[in-house]
Each structure stands twice: as C-alpha cells, then as structure tokens.
Amino acid sequence: MPEAEDVRRVALSLPDTSEKIAWSMPTFRVAGKMFATLPEDETSIAVRCPKEERDELVLAEPAKFWIADHEAQFAWVRVRLAALEGEGELRDILADSWRQAAPTRLLDSYPELGLPGGS
C-alpha cells in the first residue's frame, strides 16, 4: 500500500514538479500549476480528473475514489491510498493528473508522459 512518502517521491519524480504547503497540506505543482494534494491525515490524495471520468470512477470503485464536498464543483477526485493496488497504480494516477496540469512544452518534451498509459 502506497503511503504519503511514496506520493511525495513519485510526484516529485515527474518533470518540473515542486512541492508547496498550501491550506496546511502538501500540494504538488507542475510549472506552478497544482495537480495533486495530500490532504488531512495523509491517507488519501486529491488529483485532477475531468468531471465525467470522475463520476464514472466513483461509481465503479467507491472504495477507492470519492468526491469531497468542497471539491464537487471542481474537476478533482480523492483517492484512498490504502485501496491502491501498488506504486504502479499510484504512478499512473499522479502522471494522469500531471498531464492535465502540465503546459504543452512539457508534454512535448516528455512524450512518454504525454499519453495515458505512457508513464
């Protein structure tokens, strides 16, 4: 089961990513744009996810994904770390969120990260 330090290590391994404390929690940003947070007691992460996909994920795997009330109007989803199948799934989720926030120049520079499943 991935833990908070795994989230930090994997997120910071993505190109041009930095960590910044905001709202009293670690946030991860690509080129200054937030793509993941490690909220509350660090047992979950919040990541970018298009609303249509987010709703499908929550319906398909409610033990793994949920929508925090204060994030419902935004394209974000929560992921329970304990429900992940391992670091590979964590990496895929973080890379997908990174792609949604990364500027085109980074997507062009790292084509292996530019498409889903390419992480």
XYZ file of N, CA, C and O in Angstrom:
476
model
N 0.841 -1.187 0.000
C 0.000 0.000 0.000
C 0.885 1.250 0.000
O 1.734 1.412 0.860
N 0.694 2.132 -0.990
C 1.463 3.374 -1.006
C 1.140 4.256 0.207
O 0.017 4.236 0.709
N 2.138 4.991 0.642
C 1.981 5.900 1.775
C 2.346 7.316 1.343
O 2.757 7.530 0.204
N 2.232 8.262 2.263
C 2.473 9.665 1.952
C 3.858 9.894 1.341
O 3.995 10.660 0.388
N 4.865 9.238 1.872
C 6.219 9.427 1.320
C 6.329 8.886 -0.101
O 7.090 9.424 -0.911
N 5.570 7.848 -0.432
C 5.541 7.342 -1.803
C 4.904 8.376 -2.727
O 5.377 8.598 -3.846
N 3.822 8.996 -2.264
C 3.171 10.048 -3.048
C 4.175 11.156 -3.332
O 4.339 11.602 -4.470
N 4.854 11.595 -2.304
C 5.833 12.683 -2.438
C 6.932 12.292 -3.425
O 7.266 13.041 -4.349
N 7.498 11.106 -3.273
C 8.598 10.658 -4.129
C 8.155 10.546 -5.591
O 8.820 11.033 -6.497
N 7.001 9.919 -5.816
C 6.513 9.732 -7.185
C 6.150 11.078 -7.811
O 6.523 11.366 -8.951
N 5.429 11.911 -7.079
C 5.030 13.217 -7.624
C 6.264 14.052 -7.978
O 6.329 14.631 -9.070
N 7.240 14.092 -7.076
C 8.430 14.910 -7.332
C 9.334 14.329 -8.411
O 10.214 15.018 -8.919
N 9.098 13.067 -8.804
C 9.885 12.480 -9.892
C 9.366 12.921 -11.257
O 10.054 12.751 -12.269
N 8.184 13.503 -11.304
C 7.627 13.980 -12.573
C 8.280 15.314 -12.939
O 8.598 16.118 -12.060
N 8.498 15.561 -14.223
C 9.236 16.757 -14.666
C 8.634 18.067 -14.174
O 7.421 18.240 -14.152
N 9.526 18.967 -13.772
C 9.195 20.333 -13.375
C 8.166 20.390 -12.251
O 7.335 21.282 -12.192
N 8.223 19.401 -11.360
C 7.282 19.345 -10.241
C 7.940 19.878 -8.973
O 9.109 19.608 -8.710
N 7.159 20.608 -8.202
C 7.626 21.112 -6.914
C 6.549 20.863 -5.870
O 5.384 20.632 -6.197
N 6.970 20.905 -4.627
C 6.042 20.751 -3.511
C 5.906 22.085 -2.801
O 6.894 22.788 -2.594
N 4.682 22.431 -2.442
C 4.422 23.678 -1.733
C 3.320 23.417 -0.711
O 2.338 22.751 -1.009
N 3.495 23.933 0.492
C 2.450 23.827 1.509
C 1.400 24.906 1.229
O 1.729 26.082 1.082
N 0.154 24.458 1.110
C -0.971 25.379 0.932
C -2.142 24.778 1.689
O -2.313 23.554 1.710
N -2.953 25.621 2.310
C -4.080 25.147 3.128
C -3.597 24.137 4.172
O -4.271 23.152 4.457
N -2.399 24.329 4.690
C -1.795 23.475 5.726
C -1.570 22.033 5.277
O -1.578 21.120 6.100
N -1.387 21.822 3.983
C -1.107 20.474 3.474
C -0.134 20.551 2.305
O -0.022 21.588 1.655
N 0.573 19.452 2.048
C 1.452 19.415 0.880
C 0.634 19.436 -0.414
O -0.383 18.733 -0.522
N 1.069 20.269 -1.349
C 0.494 20.277 -2.690
C 1.638 20.093 -3.673
O 2.780 20.468 -3.388
N 1.331 19.492 -4.812
C 2.338 19.237 -5.836
C 1.917 19.961 -7.104
O 0.755 19.898 -7.513
N 2.899 20.645 -7.696
C 2.611 21.533 -8.821
C 3.588 21.275 -9.962
O 4.774 21.021 -9.716
N 3.066 21.357 -11.175
C 3.901 21.274 -12.367
C 3.901 22.663 -12.993
O 2.830 23.228 -13.243
N 5.086 23.201 -13.177
C 5.224 24.551 -13.725
C 4.320 25.534 -12.971
O 3.723 26.429 -13.542
N 4.198 25.342 -11.646
C 3.425 26.222 -10.791
C 1.943 25.915 -10.704
O 1.225 26.529 -9.927
N 1.445 24.959 -11.493
C 0.014 24.634 -11.509
C -0.244 23.351 -10.718
O 0.367 22.320 -10.988
N -1.139 23.419 -9.748
C -1.376 22.298 -8.845
C -2.000 21.110 -9.575
O -2.931 21.261 -10.351
N -1.448 19.904 -9.286
C -2.026 18.687 -9.859
C -2.326 17.623 -8.806
O -3.010 16.637 -9.116
N -1.863 17.797 -7.579
C -2.160 16.817 -6.523
C -1.998 17.466 -5.159
O -1.189 18.383 -4.992
N -2.786 16.965 -4.200
C -2.638 17.390 -2.810
C -2.640 16.149 -1.934
O -3.144 15.093 -2.322
N -2.080 16.306 -0.764
C -2.028 15.232 0.225
C -2.770 15.736 1.466
O -2.163 16.208 2.427
N -4.113 15.693 1.432
C -4.899 16.322 2.488
C -5.003 15.540 3.791
O -4.649 14.365 3.871
N -5.538 16.246 4.777
C -5.879 15.715 6.092
C -4.785 14.857 6.716
O -3.675 15.299 6.877
N -5.106 13.620 6.979
C -4.160 12.755 7.690
C -3.248 11.973 6.743
O -2.652 10.984 7.133
N -3.172 12.423 5.508
C -2.272 11.847 4.500
C -2.576 10.385 4.186
O -1.703 9.610 3.843
N -3.858 10.018 4.244
C -4.271 8.663 3.867
C -4.921 8.649 2.489
O -5.333 7.597 2.001
N -5.035 9.844 1.889
C -5.615 9.952 0.558
C -4.888 11.043 -0.208
O -4.098 11.801 0.370
N -5.153 11.091 -1.510
C -4.664 12.195 -2.325
C -5.850 12.764 -3.090
O -6.850 12.073 -3.299
N -5.733 14.004 -3.470
C -6.699 14.619 -4.376
C -5.945 14.902 -5.668
O -4.821 15.414 -5.637
N -6.553 14.525 -6.789
C -5.919 14.706 -8.100
C -6.932 15.275 -9.084
O -8.139 15.131 -8.910
N -6.400 15.874 -10.132
C -7.247 16.389 -11.205
C -7.898 15.229 -11.933
O -7.260 14.212 -12.173
N -9.156 15.428 -12.296
C -9.876 14.390 -13.040
C -11.083 15.053 -13.698
O -11.886 15.673 -12.995
N -11.219 14.935 -15.021
C -12.411 15.508 -15.666
C -13.680 14.997 -14.980
O -13.767 13.820 -14.607
N -14.650 15.869 -14.807
C -15.851 15.521 -14.037
C -16.550 14.266 -14.553
O -17.007 13.452 -13.761
N -16.638 14.098 -15.883
C -17.332 12.929 -16.427
C -16.613 11.647 -15.998
O -17.228 10.668 -15.590
N -15.275 11.657 -16.125
C -14.481 10.490 -15.735
C -14.538 10.277 -14.224
O -14.608 9.150 -13.750
N -14.503 11.364 -13.491
C -14.530 11.302 -12.026
C -15.793 10.599 -11.554
O -15.731 9.692 -10.710
N -16.924 10.983 -12.104
C -18.182 10.385 -11.692
C -18.203 8.889 -11.998
O -18.675 8.084 -11.197
N -17.654 8.509 -13.162
C -17.578 7.094 -13.529
C -16.670 6.321 -12.572
O -16.994 5.200 -12.166
N -15.530 6.915 -12.213
C -14.606 6.261 -11.275
C -15.270 6.015 -9.920
O -15.163 4.930 -9.353
N -15.952 7.037 -9.418
C -16.597 6.930 -8.108
C -17.677 5.850 -8.129
O -17.787 5.058 -7.186
N -18.440 5.794 -9.204
C -19.482 4.760 -9.317
C -18.882 3.363 -9.439
O -19.377 2.412 -8.852
N -17.800 3.254 -10.210
C -17.186 1.946 -10.452
C -16.409 1.431 -9.245
O -16.407 0.224 -8.981
N -15.725 2.330 -8.527
C -14.870 1.911 -7.414
C -15.019 2.839 -6.211
O -14.093 3.565 -5.857
N -16.180 2.829 -5.559
C -16.408 3.757 -4.444
C -15.502 3.526 -3.239
O -15.308 4.443 -2.434
N -14.915 2.362 -3.107
C -13.982 2.128 -2.005
C -12.637 2.795 -2.268
O -11.856 3.000 -1.347
N -12.369 3.136 -3.530
C -11.089 3.739 -3.905
C -11.215 5.248 -4.159
O -10.350 6.022 -3.763
N -12.300 5.658 -4.817
C -12.456 7.059 -5.237
C -13.681 7.681 -4.594
O -14.708 7.026 -4.425
N -13.589 8.954 -4.256
C -14.749 9.703 -3.783
C -14.528 11.183 -4.045
O -13.426 11.613 -4.367
N -15.608 11.920 -3.912
C -15.566 13.364 -4.165
C -15.805 14.079 -2.841
O -16.840 13.873 -2.200
N -14.845 14.882 -2.446
C -15.010 15.688 -1.230
C -16.038 16.789 -1.508
O -16.054 17.363 -2.601
N -16.879 17.058 -0.537
C -17.951 18.045 -0.724
C -17.431 19.378 -1.253
O -17.992 19.946 -2.181
N -16.344 19.880 -0.674
C -15.834 21.196 -1.074
C -15.119 21.169 -2.429
O -14.766 22.211 -2.954
N -14.942 19.997 -3.026
C -14.313 19.885 -4.347
C -15.315 19.478 -5.428
O -14.945 19.337 -6.588
N -16.581 19.296 -5.067
C -17.584 18.772 -6.006
C -17.728 19.619 -7.271
O -17.948 19.088 -8.352
N -17.577 20.926 -7.147
C -17.749 21.783 -8.316
C -16.498 21.859 -9.180
O -16.517 22.412 -10.262
N -15.414 21.261 -8.723
C -14.151 21.285 -9.456
C -13.832 19.912 -10.038
O -14.384 18.911 -9.601
N -12.946 19.873 -10.984
C -12.564 18.617 -11.644
C -11.447 17.920 -10.855
O -10.315 17.779 -11.316
N -11.784 17.499 -9.630
C -10.856 16.806 -8.736
C -11.542 15.579 -8.156
O -12.766 15.571 -7.992
N -10.756 14.563 -7.835
C -11.271 13.371 -7.191
C -10.306 12.973 -6.092
O -9.102 13.227 -6.190
N -10.820 12.364 -5.035
C -9.976 11.842 -3.952
C -9.710 10.366 -4.200
O -10.566 9.645 -4.713
N -8.529 9.926 -3.778
C -8.114 8.534 -3.946
C -7.599 8.029 -2.606
O -6.687 8.628 -2.028
N -8.171 6.947 -2.108
C -7.707 6.344 -0.853
C -6.431 5.554 -1.134
O -6.441 4.600 -1.922
N -5.347 5.918 -0.474
C -4.065 5.249 -0.700
C -4.148 3.762 -0.364
O -3.587 2.926 -1.076
N -4.859 3.412 0.689
C -4.949 2.007 1.110
C -5.655 1.137 0.070
O -5.474 -0.079 0.049
N -6.439 1.745 -0.804
C -7.188 0.979 -1.807
C -6.404 0.770 -3.097
O -6.828 0.010 -3.960
N -5.252 1.435 -3.219
C -4.462 1.296 -4.448
C -3.780 -0.062 -4.500
O -3.404 -0.628 -3.475
N -3.619 -0.567 -5.708
C -3.017 -1.888 -5.903
C -1.496 -1.870 -5.808
O -0.870 -2.914 -5.894
N -0.902 -0.705 -5.648
C 0.546 -0.624 -5.511
C 1.077 0.673 -6.093
O 0.315 1.550 -6.515
N 2.388 0.772 -6.122
C 3.017 2.004 -6.581
C 2.768 2.266 -8.059
O 2.707 3.414 -8.491
N 2.610 1.222 -8.860
C 2.328 1.412 -10.281
C 1.026 2.163 -10.505
O 0.954 3.075 -11.334
N -0.002 1.782 -9.759
C -1.278 2.476 -9.888
C -1.171 3.916 -9.382
O -1.718 4.836 -9.991
N -0.446 4.124 -8.291
C -0.203 5.478 -7.783
C 0.487 6.319 -8.850
O 0.078 7.443 -9.131
N 1.525 5.771 -9.471
C 2.263 6.495 -10.514
C 1.334 6.846 -11.678
O 1.365 7.976 -12.179
N 0.506 5.907 -12.111
C -0.413 6.166 -13.220
C -1.379 7.294 -12.886
O -1.639 8.174 -13.715
N -1.928 7.277 -11.682
C -2.884 8.310 -11.264
C -2.211 9.676 -11.189
O -2.735 10.672 -11.682
N -1.034 9.732 -10.582
C -0.324 11.013 -10.477
C 0.118 11.523 -11.847
O 0.018 12.717 -12.129
N 0.584 10.627 -12.710
C 1.018 11.040 -14.053
C -0.169 11.565 -14.864
O -0.042 12.548 -15.601
N -1.326 10.939 -14.712
C -2.512 11.404 -15.428
C -2.897 12.809 -14.962
O -3.204 13.680 -15.777
N -2.852 13.046 -13.676
C -3.162 14.367 -13.146
C -2.111 15.384 -13.593
O -2.440 16.516 -13.958
N -0.831 14.978 -13.589
C 0.268 15.843 -14.048
C 0.012 16.275 -15.491
O 0.170 17.448 -15.825
N -0.380 15.330 -16.348
C -0.634 15.641 -17.766
C -1.710 16.707 -17.916
O -1.657 17.545 -18.811
N -2.713 16.666 -17.035
C -3.814 17.629 -17.132
C -3.383 19.040 -16.746
O -4.001 20.011 -17.177
N -2.337 19.150 -15.947
C -1.882 20.461 -15.486
C -0.647 20.962 -16.235
O -0.379 22.161 -16.251
N 0.104 20.060 -16.840
C 1.383 20.428 -17.469
C 1.178 21.281 -18.719
O 0.252 21.037 -19.498
N 2.056 22.249 -18.909
C 1.990 23.046 -20.136
C 2.430 22.205 -21.347
O 3.156 21.217 -21.201
N 2.008 22.619 -22.504
C 2.304 21.909 -23.749
C 3.798 21.674 -23.933
O 4.212 20.604 -24.377
N 4.625 22.647 -23.556
C 6.073 22.499 -23.750
C 6.611 21.281 -22.995
O 7.484 20.581 -23.472
N 6.062 21.005 -21.803
C 6.496 19.831 -21.044
C 5.940 18.548 -21.655
O 6.642 17.543 -21.734
N 4.687 18.581 -22.080
C 4.115 17.399 -22.717
C 4.901 17.052 -23.984
O 5.154 15.879 -24.262
N 5.325 18.085 -24.720
C 6.126 17.864 -25.933
C 7.519 17.349 -25.588
O 8.081 16.535 -26.316
N 8.083 17.814 -24.481
C 9.440 17.408 -24.073
C 9.477 16.010 -23.480
O 10.531 15.369 -23.459
N 8.361 15.551 -22.959
C 8.289 14.225 -22.331
C 7.155 13.430 -22.955
O 6.137 13.163 -22.313
N 7.306 13.022 -24.226
C 6.202 12.335 -24.908
C 5.778 11.044 -24.200
O 4.615 10.657 -24.286
N 6.683 10.416 -23.454
C 6.317 9.184 -22.740
C 5.311 9.477 -21.623
O 4.613 8.578 -21.168
N 5.210 10.728 -21.195
C 4.237 11.113 -20.171
C 3.014 11.777 -20.788
O 2.049 12.067 -20.100
N 3.053 12.006 -22.086
C 2.012 12.785 -22.745
C 0.734 12.046 -23.021
O -0.286 12.650 -23.285
N 0.750 10.723 -22.973
C -0.444 9.951 -23.285
C -0.759 8.994 -22.138
O 0.144 8.444 -21.534
N -2.023 8.788 -21.864
C -2.388 7.832 -20.822
C -1.741 6.468 -21.086
O -1.660 6.031 -22.233
N -1.283 5.856 -20.034
C -0.638 4.549 -20.161
C 0.818 4.648 -20.548
O 1.521 3.649 -20.600
N 1.317 5.849 -20.799
C 2.693 6.015 -21.235
C 3.652 6.309 -20.108
O 4.814 6.573 -20.332
N 3.165 6.280 -18.877
C 4.022 6.657 -17.758
C 4.993 5.598 -17.379
O 4.861 4.480 -17.259
